[in-house]
Short mmCIF file of C-alpha atoms and ligand atoms in Angstrom, two decimals:
data_model
loop_
_atom_site.label_atom_id
_atom_site.label_comp_id
_atom_site.label_asym_id
_atom_site.label_seq_id
_atom_site.Cartn_x
_atom_site.Cartn_y
_atom_site.Cartn_z
CA UNK A 10 73.17 91.65 112.67
CA UNK A 11 74.57 94.65 114.50
CA UNK A 12 74.59 98.01 112.70
CA UNK A 13 76.53 101.00 114.03
CA UNK A 14 75.80 104.38 112.47
CA UNK A 15 78.02 107.44 112.82
CA UNK A 16 76.10 110.64 112.22
CA UNK A 17 75.92 114.31 113.16
CA UNK A 18 72.13 114.02 113.55
CA UNK A 19 71.30 111.00 115.71
CA UNK A 20 67.74 112.30 116.29
CA UNK A 21 66.64 111.63 112.72
CA UNK A 22 67.25 107.90 113.15
CA UNK A 23 64.64 107.60 115.89
CA UNK A 24 61.36 107.75 113.96
CA UNK A 25 61.55 105.24 111.10
CA UNK A 26 63.13 102.45 113.10
CA UNK A 27 60.74 102.58 116.03
CA UNK A 28 57.80 101.25 114.04
CA UNK A 29 56.72 98.25 112.02
CA UNK A 30 58.93 95.47 110.72
CA UNK A 31 62.17 97.05 111.92
CA UNK A 32 60.96 97.51 115.46
CA UNK A 33 59.78 93.93 115.60
CA UNK A 34 63.16 92.76 114.30
CA UNK A 35 64.89 94.67 117.12
CA UNK A 36 62.50 93.25 119.72
CA UNK A 37 63.24 89.75 118.48
CA UNK A 38 66.99 90.41 118.61
CA UNK A 39 67.41 89.86 114.88
CA UNK A 40 69.04 93.27 114.54
CA UNK A 41 70.72 95.74 116.86
CA UNK A 42 71.01 99.38 115.80
CA UNK A 43 73.45 101.69 117.61
CA UNK A 44 73.46 105.36 116.66
CA UNK A 45 76.61 107.35 117.53
CA UNK A 46 77.02 111.11 117.41
CA UNK A 47 80.30 111.96 115.64
CA UNK A 48 80.43 115.11 117.77
CA UNK A 49 80.91 112.95 120.88
CA UNK A 50 84.30 111.90 119.52
CA UNK A 51 85.78 115.40 119.33
CA UNK A 52 88.23 116.52 122.00
CA UNK A 53 88.27 120.31 121.61
CA UNK A 54 86.18 122.71 123.65
CA UNK A 55 83.83 123.55 120.79
CA UNK A 56 83.36 119.95 119.61
CA UNK A 57 84.44 120.87 116.10
CA UNK A 58 83.51 118.36 113.43
CA UNK A 59 84.25 120.34 110.26
CA UNK A 60 86.91 122.60 108.82
CA UNK A 61 87.80 124.58 105.70
CA UNK A 62 88.92 122.81 102.56
CA UNK A 63 92.67 123.02 101.89
CA UNK A 64 93.18 124.96 98.68
CA UNK A 65 90.13 127.11 99.38
CA UNK A 66 86.75 127.28 97.73
CA UNK A 67 83.87 124.95 98.33
CA UNK A 68 82.22 124.58 101.68
CA UNK A 69 83.18 122.88 104.91
CA UNK A 70 84.64 119.40 105.08
CA UNK A 71 84.15 116.84 107.84
CA UNK A 72 87.42 116.49 109.77
CA UNK A 73 89.04 113.06 109.84
CA UNK A 74 89.87 112.81 113.57
CA UNK A 75 86.37 112.46 115.10
CA UNK A 76 85.37 109.91 112.45
CA UNK A 77 88.52 107.81 112.97
CA UNK A 78 87.99 107.99 116.74
CA UNK A 79 84.34 106.99 116.46
CA UNK A 80 85.08 104.01 114.19
CA UNK A 81 87.89 102.91 116.53
CA UNK A 82 85.55 103.07 119.52
CA UNK A 83 82.87 101.06 117.74
CA UNK A 84 85.11 98.40 116.20
CA UNK A 85 87.05 97.87 119.44
CA UNK A 86 83.89 96.26 120.84
CA UNK A 87 83.54 93.88 117.89
CA UNK A 88 85.16 90.47 117.59
CA UNK A 89 84.87 89.93 113.81
CA UNK A 90 88.06 90.52 111.90
CA UNK A 91 86.47 92.06 108.82
CA UNK A 92 83.71 94.59 109.53
CA UNK A 93 82.61 96.61 106.50
CA UNK A 94 83.01 100.33 107.20
CA UNK A 95 80.72 101.95 104.69
CA UNK A 96 80.84 105.61 103.76
CA UNK A 97 77.61 106.98 102.30
CA UNK A 98 78.65 109.31 99.51
CA UNK A 99 77.36 110.48 96.11
CA UNK A 100 80.57 109.02 94.63
CA UNK A 101 79.90 105.51 95.90
CA UNK A 102 78.84 102.25 94.28
CA UNK A 103 75.18 102.49 93.31
CA UNK A 104 73.01 100.72 95.89
CA UNK A 105 70.62 98.06 94.65
CA UNK A 106 68.98 94.85 95.84
CA UNK A 107 72.02 92.78 94.93
CA UNK A 108 74.37 94.94 96.98
CA UNK A 109 71.86 94.78 99.83
CA UNK A 110 72.08 91.00 99.63
CA UNK A 111 75.86 91.15 99.90
CA UNK A 112 75.66 93.40 102.97
CA UNK A 113 73.03 91.20 104.60
CA UNK A 114 75.60 88.39 104.80
CA UNK A 115 77.74 90.28 107.34
CA UNK A 116 77.10 89.99 111.07
CA UNK A 117 78.15 93.61 111.55
CA UNK A 118 78.09 96.86 109.56
CA UNK A 119 79.44 100.32 110.32
CA UNK A 120 77.85 103.18 108.35
CA UNK A 121 79.34 106.68 108.18
CA UNK A 122 77.01 109.54 107.22
CA UNK A 123 78.60 112.66 105.82
CA UNK A 124 77.24 116.18 105.84
CA UNK A 125 78.45 119.58 104.61
CA UNK A 126 80.23 119.58 101.28
CA UNK A 127 82.07 116.37 101.90
CA UNK A 128 84.15 114.06 104.03
CA UNK A 129 87.91 114.32 104.38
CA UNK A 130 89.59 112.26 101.69
CA UNK A 131 91.65 110.38 104.28
CA UNK A 132 88.45 108.85 105.66
CA UNK A 133 87.71 107.53 102.20
CA UNK A 134 91.24 106.31 101.59
CA UNK A 135 92.23 104.82 104.92
CA UNK A 136 89.10 104.09 106.92
CA UNK A 137 86.17 103.21 104.66
CA UNK A 138 86.16 99.74 103.11
CA UNK A 139 83.23 100.58 100.84
CA UNK A 140 81.46 103.67 99.49
CA UNK A 141 77.78 103.60 98.62
CA UNK A 142 75.43 106.03 96.85
CA UNK A 143 71.68 105.40 96.80
CA UNK A 144 71.04 107.17 93.48
CA UNK A 145 71.81 110.02 91.16
CA UNK A 146 70.27 112.93 93.04
CA UNK A 147 71.66 115.27 95.68
CA UNK A 148 70.65 114.63 99.28
CA UNK A 149 71.36 116.99 102.16
CA UNK A 150 73.57 114.37 103.76
CA UNK A 151 74.29 110.69 104.08
CA UNK A 152 71.80 110.07 106.89
CA UNK A 153 68.74 109.34 104.77
CA UNK A 154 70.91 107.20 102.49
CA UNK A 155 72.04 105.14 105.50
CA UNK A 156 68.43 104.73 106.57
CA UNK A 157 67.51 103.44 103.12
CA UNK A 158 70.40 100.94 103.21
CA UNK A 159 69.41 99.76 106.69
CA UNK A 160 65.76 99.37 105.72
CA UNK A 161 66.57 97.29 102.66
CA UNK A 162 69.25 95.12 104.31
CA UNK A 163 67.25 94.34 107.45
CA UNK A 164 64.30 93.06 105.41
CA UNK A 165 66.67 90.46 103.95
CA UNK A 166 67.78 89.05 107.31
CA UNK A 167 66.44 85.58 108.08
CA UNK A 168 63.22 85.74 110.11
CA UNK A 169 62.59 89.48 109.70
CA UNK A 170 59.86 89.17 107.08
CA UNK A 171 57.22 86.84 108.44
CA UNK A 172 56.54 84.15 105.88
CA UNK A 173 58.97 82.12 103.83
CA UNK A 174 56.27 82.27 101.15
CA UNK A 175 56.75 86.03 100.77
CA UNK A 176 60.52 85.67 100.28
CA UNK A 177 59.99 82.81 97.87
CA UNK A 178 57.51 84.87 95.88
CA UNK A 179 60.08 87.70 95.84
CA UNK A 180 62.69 85.46 94.24
CA UNK A 181 60.17 84.08 91.75
CA UNK A 182 59.30 87.60 90.63
CA UNK A 183 62.83 89.01 91.02
CA UNK A 184 63.55 91.72 88.49
CA UNK A 185 59.90 92.25 87.59
CA UNK A 186 57.48 94.97 88.63
CA UNK A 187 54.43 93.99 90.66
CA UNK A 188 51.17 92.86 89.16
CA UNK A 189 48.00 94.95 89.75
CA UNK A 190 46.31 94.26 93.08
CA UNK A 191 42.64 94.62 93.94
CA UNK A 192 40.62 94.33 97.11
CA UNK A 193 36.94 94.74 97.91
CA UNK A 194 34.53 96.09 96.79
CA UNK A 195 34.08 94.20 93.55
CA UNK A 196 32.83 97.38 91.88
CA UNK A 197 34.02 100.78 93.09
CA UNK A 198 32.65 103.90 91.34
CA UNK A 199 31.91 101.64 88.40
CA UNK A 200 35.47 100.27 88.20
CA UNK A 201 35.36 96.50 88.19
CA UNK A 202 37.90 94.01 89.49
CA UNK A 203 39.28 91.92 86.58
CA UNK A 204 37.08 88.87 86.18
CA UNK A 205 39.92 86.36 86.39
CA UNK A 206 40.64 87.37 90.00
CA UNK A 207 37.09 86.44 91.02
CA UNK A 208 37.19 83.09 89.22
CA UNK A 209 38.74 81.06 92.02
CA UNK A 210 40.95 79.42 89.40
CA UNK A 211 44.33 79.72 91.08
CA UNK A 212 46.40 78.52 88.15
CA UNK A 213 44.72 81.02 85.86
CA UNK A 214 45.15 83.81 88.42
CA UNK A 215 48.85 83.02 88.82
CA UNK A 216 49.30 83.08 85.05
CA UNK A 217 47.44 86.39 84.70
CA UNK A 218 49.54 88.00 87.43
CA UNK A 219 52.78 86.76 85.94
CA UNK A 220 51.77 88.11 82.53
CA UNK A 221 50.75 91.47 84.02
CA UNK A 222 54.11 91.72 85.81
CA UNK A 223 56.01 91.02 82.63
CA UNK A 224 54.00 93.39 80.44
CA UNK A 225 54.13 96.17 83.02
CA UNK A 226 57.89 95.75 83.32
CA UNK A 227 58.23 95.82 79.55
CA UNK A 228 56.28 99.06 79.37
CA UNK A 229 57.79 100.92 82.33
CA UNK A 230 61.22 99.42 82.96
CA UNK A 231 62.23 97.44 79.89
CA UNK A 232 65.89 97.44 80.97
CA UNK A 233 64.94 95.20 83.91
CA UNK A 234 63.86 92.37 81.62
CA UNK A 235 67.45 91.62 80.66
CA UNK A 236 68.16 90.18 84.12
CA UNK A 237 64.73 88.72 84.93
CA UNK A 238 64.42 84.95 84.69
CA UNK A 239 61.70 84.22 82.16
CA UNK A 240 60.59 80.95 80.62
CA UNK A 241 60.93 80.57 76.85
CA UNK A 242 57.18 81.09 76.50
CA UNK A 243 57.47 84.30 78.52
CA UNK A 244 60.43 85.47 76.41
CA UNK A 245 58.26 85.04 73.34
CA UNK A 246 55.47 87.06 74.98
CA UNK A 247 57.97 89.84 75.60
CA UNK A 248 59.31 89.73 72.05
CA UNK A 249 55.81 89.85 70.57
CA UNK A 250 54.52 92.58 72.87
CA UNK A 251 57.85 94.41 72.60
CA UNK A 252 57.21 95.35 69.00
CA UNK A 253 54.02 97.15 70.10
CA UNK A 254 54.80 98.25 73.66
CA UNK A 255 51.72 100.52 73.78
CA UNK A 256 49.54 97.42 74.11
CA UNK A 257 51.10 96.74 77.54
C1 9D3 B 14 79.03 119.67 94.19
C2 9D3 B 14 79.42 118.50 95.00
N1 9D3 B 14 78.28 117.92 95.69
C3 9D3 B 14 78.13 116.51 95.24
C4 9D3 B 14 76.99 116.32 94.33
C5 9D3 B 14 78.59 117.99 97.12
C6 9D3 B 14 77.71 117.19 97.99
C7 9D3 B 14 76.35 117.41 98.05
C8 9D3 B 14 75.55 116.66 98.90
C9 9D3 B 14 78.25 116.19 98.77
C10 9D3 B 14 77.45 115.46 99.61
C11 9D3 B 14 76.10 115.71 99.68
C12 9D3 B 14 75.25 114.93 100.59
N2 9D3 B 14 74.89 113.62 100.04
C13 9D3 B 14 75.34 112.50 100.60
O1 9D3 B 14 76.08 112.56 101.55
C14 9D3 B 14 74.97 111.23 100.02
C15 9D3 B 14 74.19 110.90 98.87
C16 9D3 B 14 73.54 111.71 97.88
O2 9D3 B 14 73.54 112.95 97.91
N3 9D3 B 14 72.86 111.08 96.88
C17 9D3 B 14 72.80 109.73 96.77
N4 9D3 B 14 73.40 108.94 97.65
C18 9D3 B 14 74.08 109.53 98.67
S1 9D3 B 14 74.89 108.70 99.85
C19 9D3 B 14 75.39 110.07 100.63
#
């Protein structure tokens, strides 16, 4: 997958993507990340990227011209007919794992990061194919939102996460919170590891973990259980525990 990002702050994309899983994915040519400075696509002496809002009030608005020019420059090098051009904006479709899955199916993405008080409406109307928000809180700009989207999408690309087992486990536990995890020592400051985990009985361990996941989800994020795929036995566990959620 190739990802092109248009931003006013290219520097902030350097850190997170030069380490760990993402870096390895780049080295193995599973993903290519190109960061473009919107300011490079201005043609006036002062490289102006923003302007006042028609009608007055509010703050500055990102001008349409540099963003249109930048997208044209990027897409002119791409052969696919339909490249999603995604505007990160608080007004967008709420990002989640499902939307990440949809984006991961494209060979190419273009992400536009806004700043200031907003992006010219004509970018929204006539350039962006999609608008995405990462949650109901106010960020300083779209850059961190784009980085979140990239992080989540790239993990879904084939071969990026090492083992098929990990991805399979993810789908098995989809929609549930994680079970408690323990490592050595067996007793730390008097806190013991649950006995079942030391038993060596893998079927029993799997069952305990599954149950912990379900009960923890019920207690902390009950709304997730609607979409999770549970067996009829597990549904009954939820219904029984649900009437006394404190026990979870
Ligand atoms: C009073 C109007 N403000 C909207 C709440 C203006 C405004 C504030 C901050 C407009 C943009 C921003 C910067 N945020 C983003 O560009 C952004 C964002 C976000 O703030 N939250 C969640 N997802 C996203 S995606 C892009």
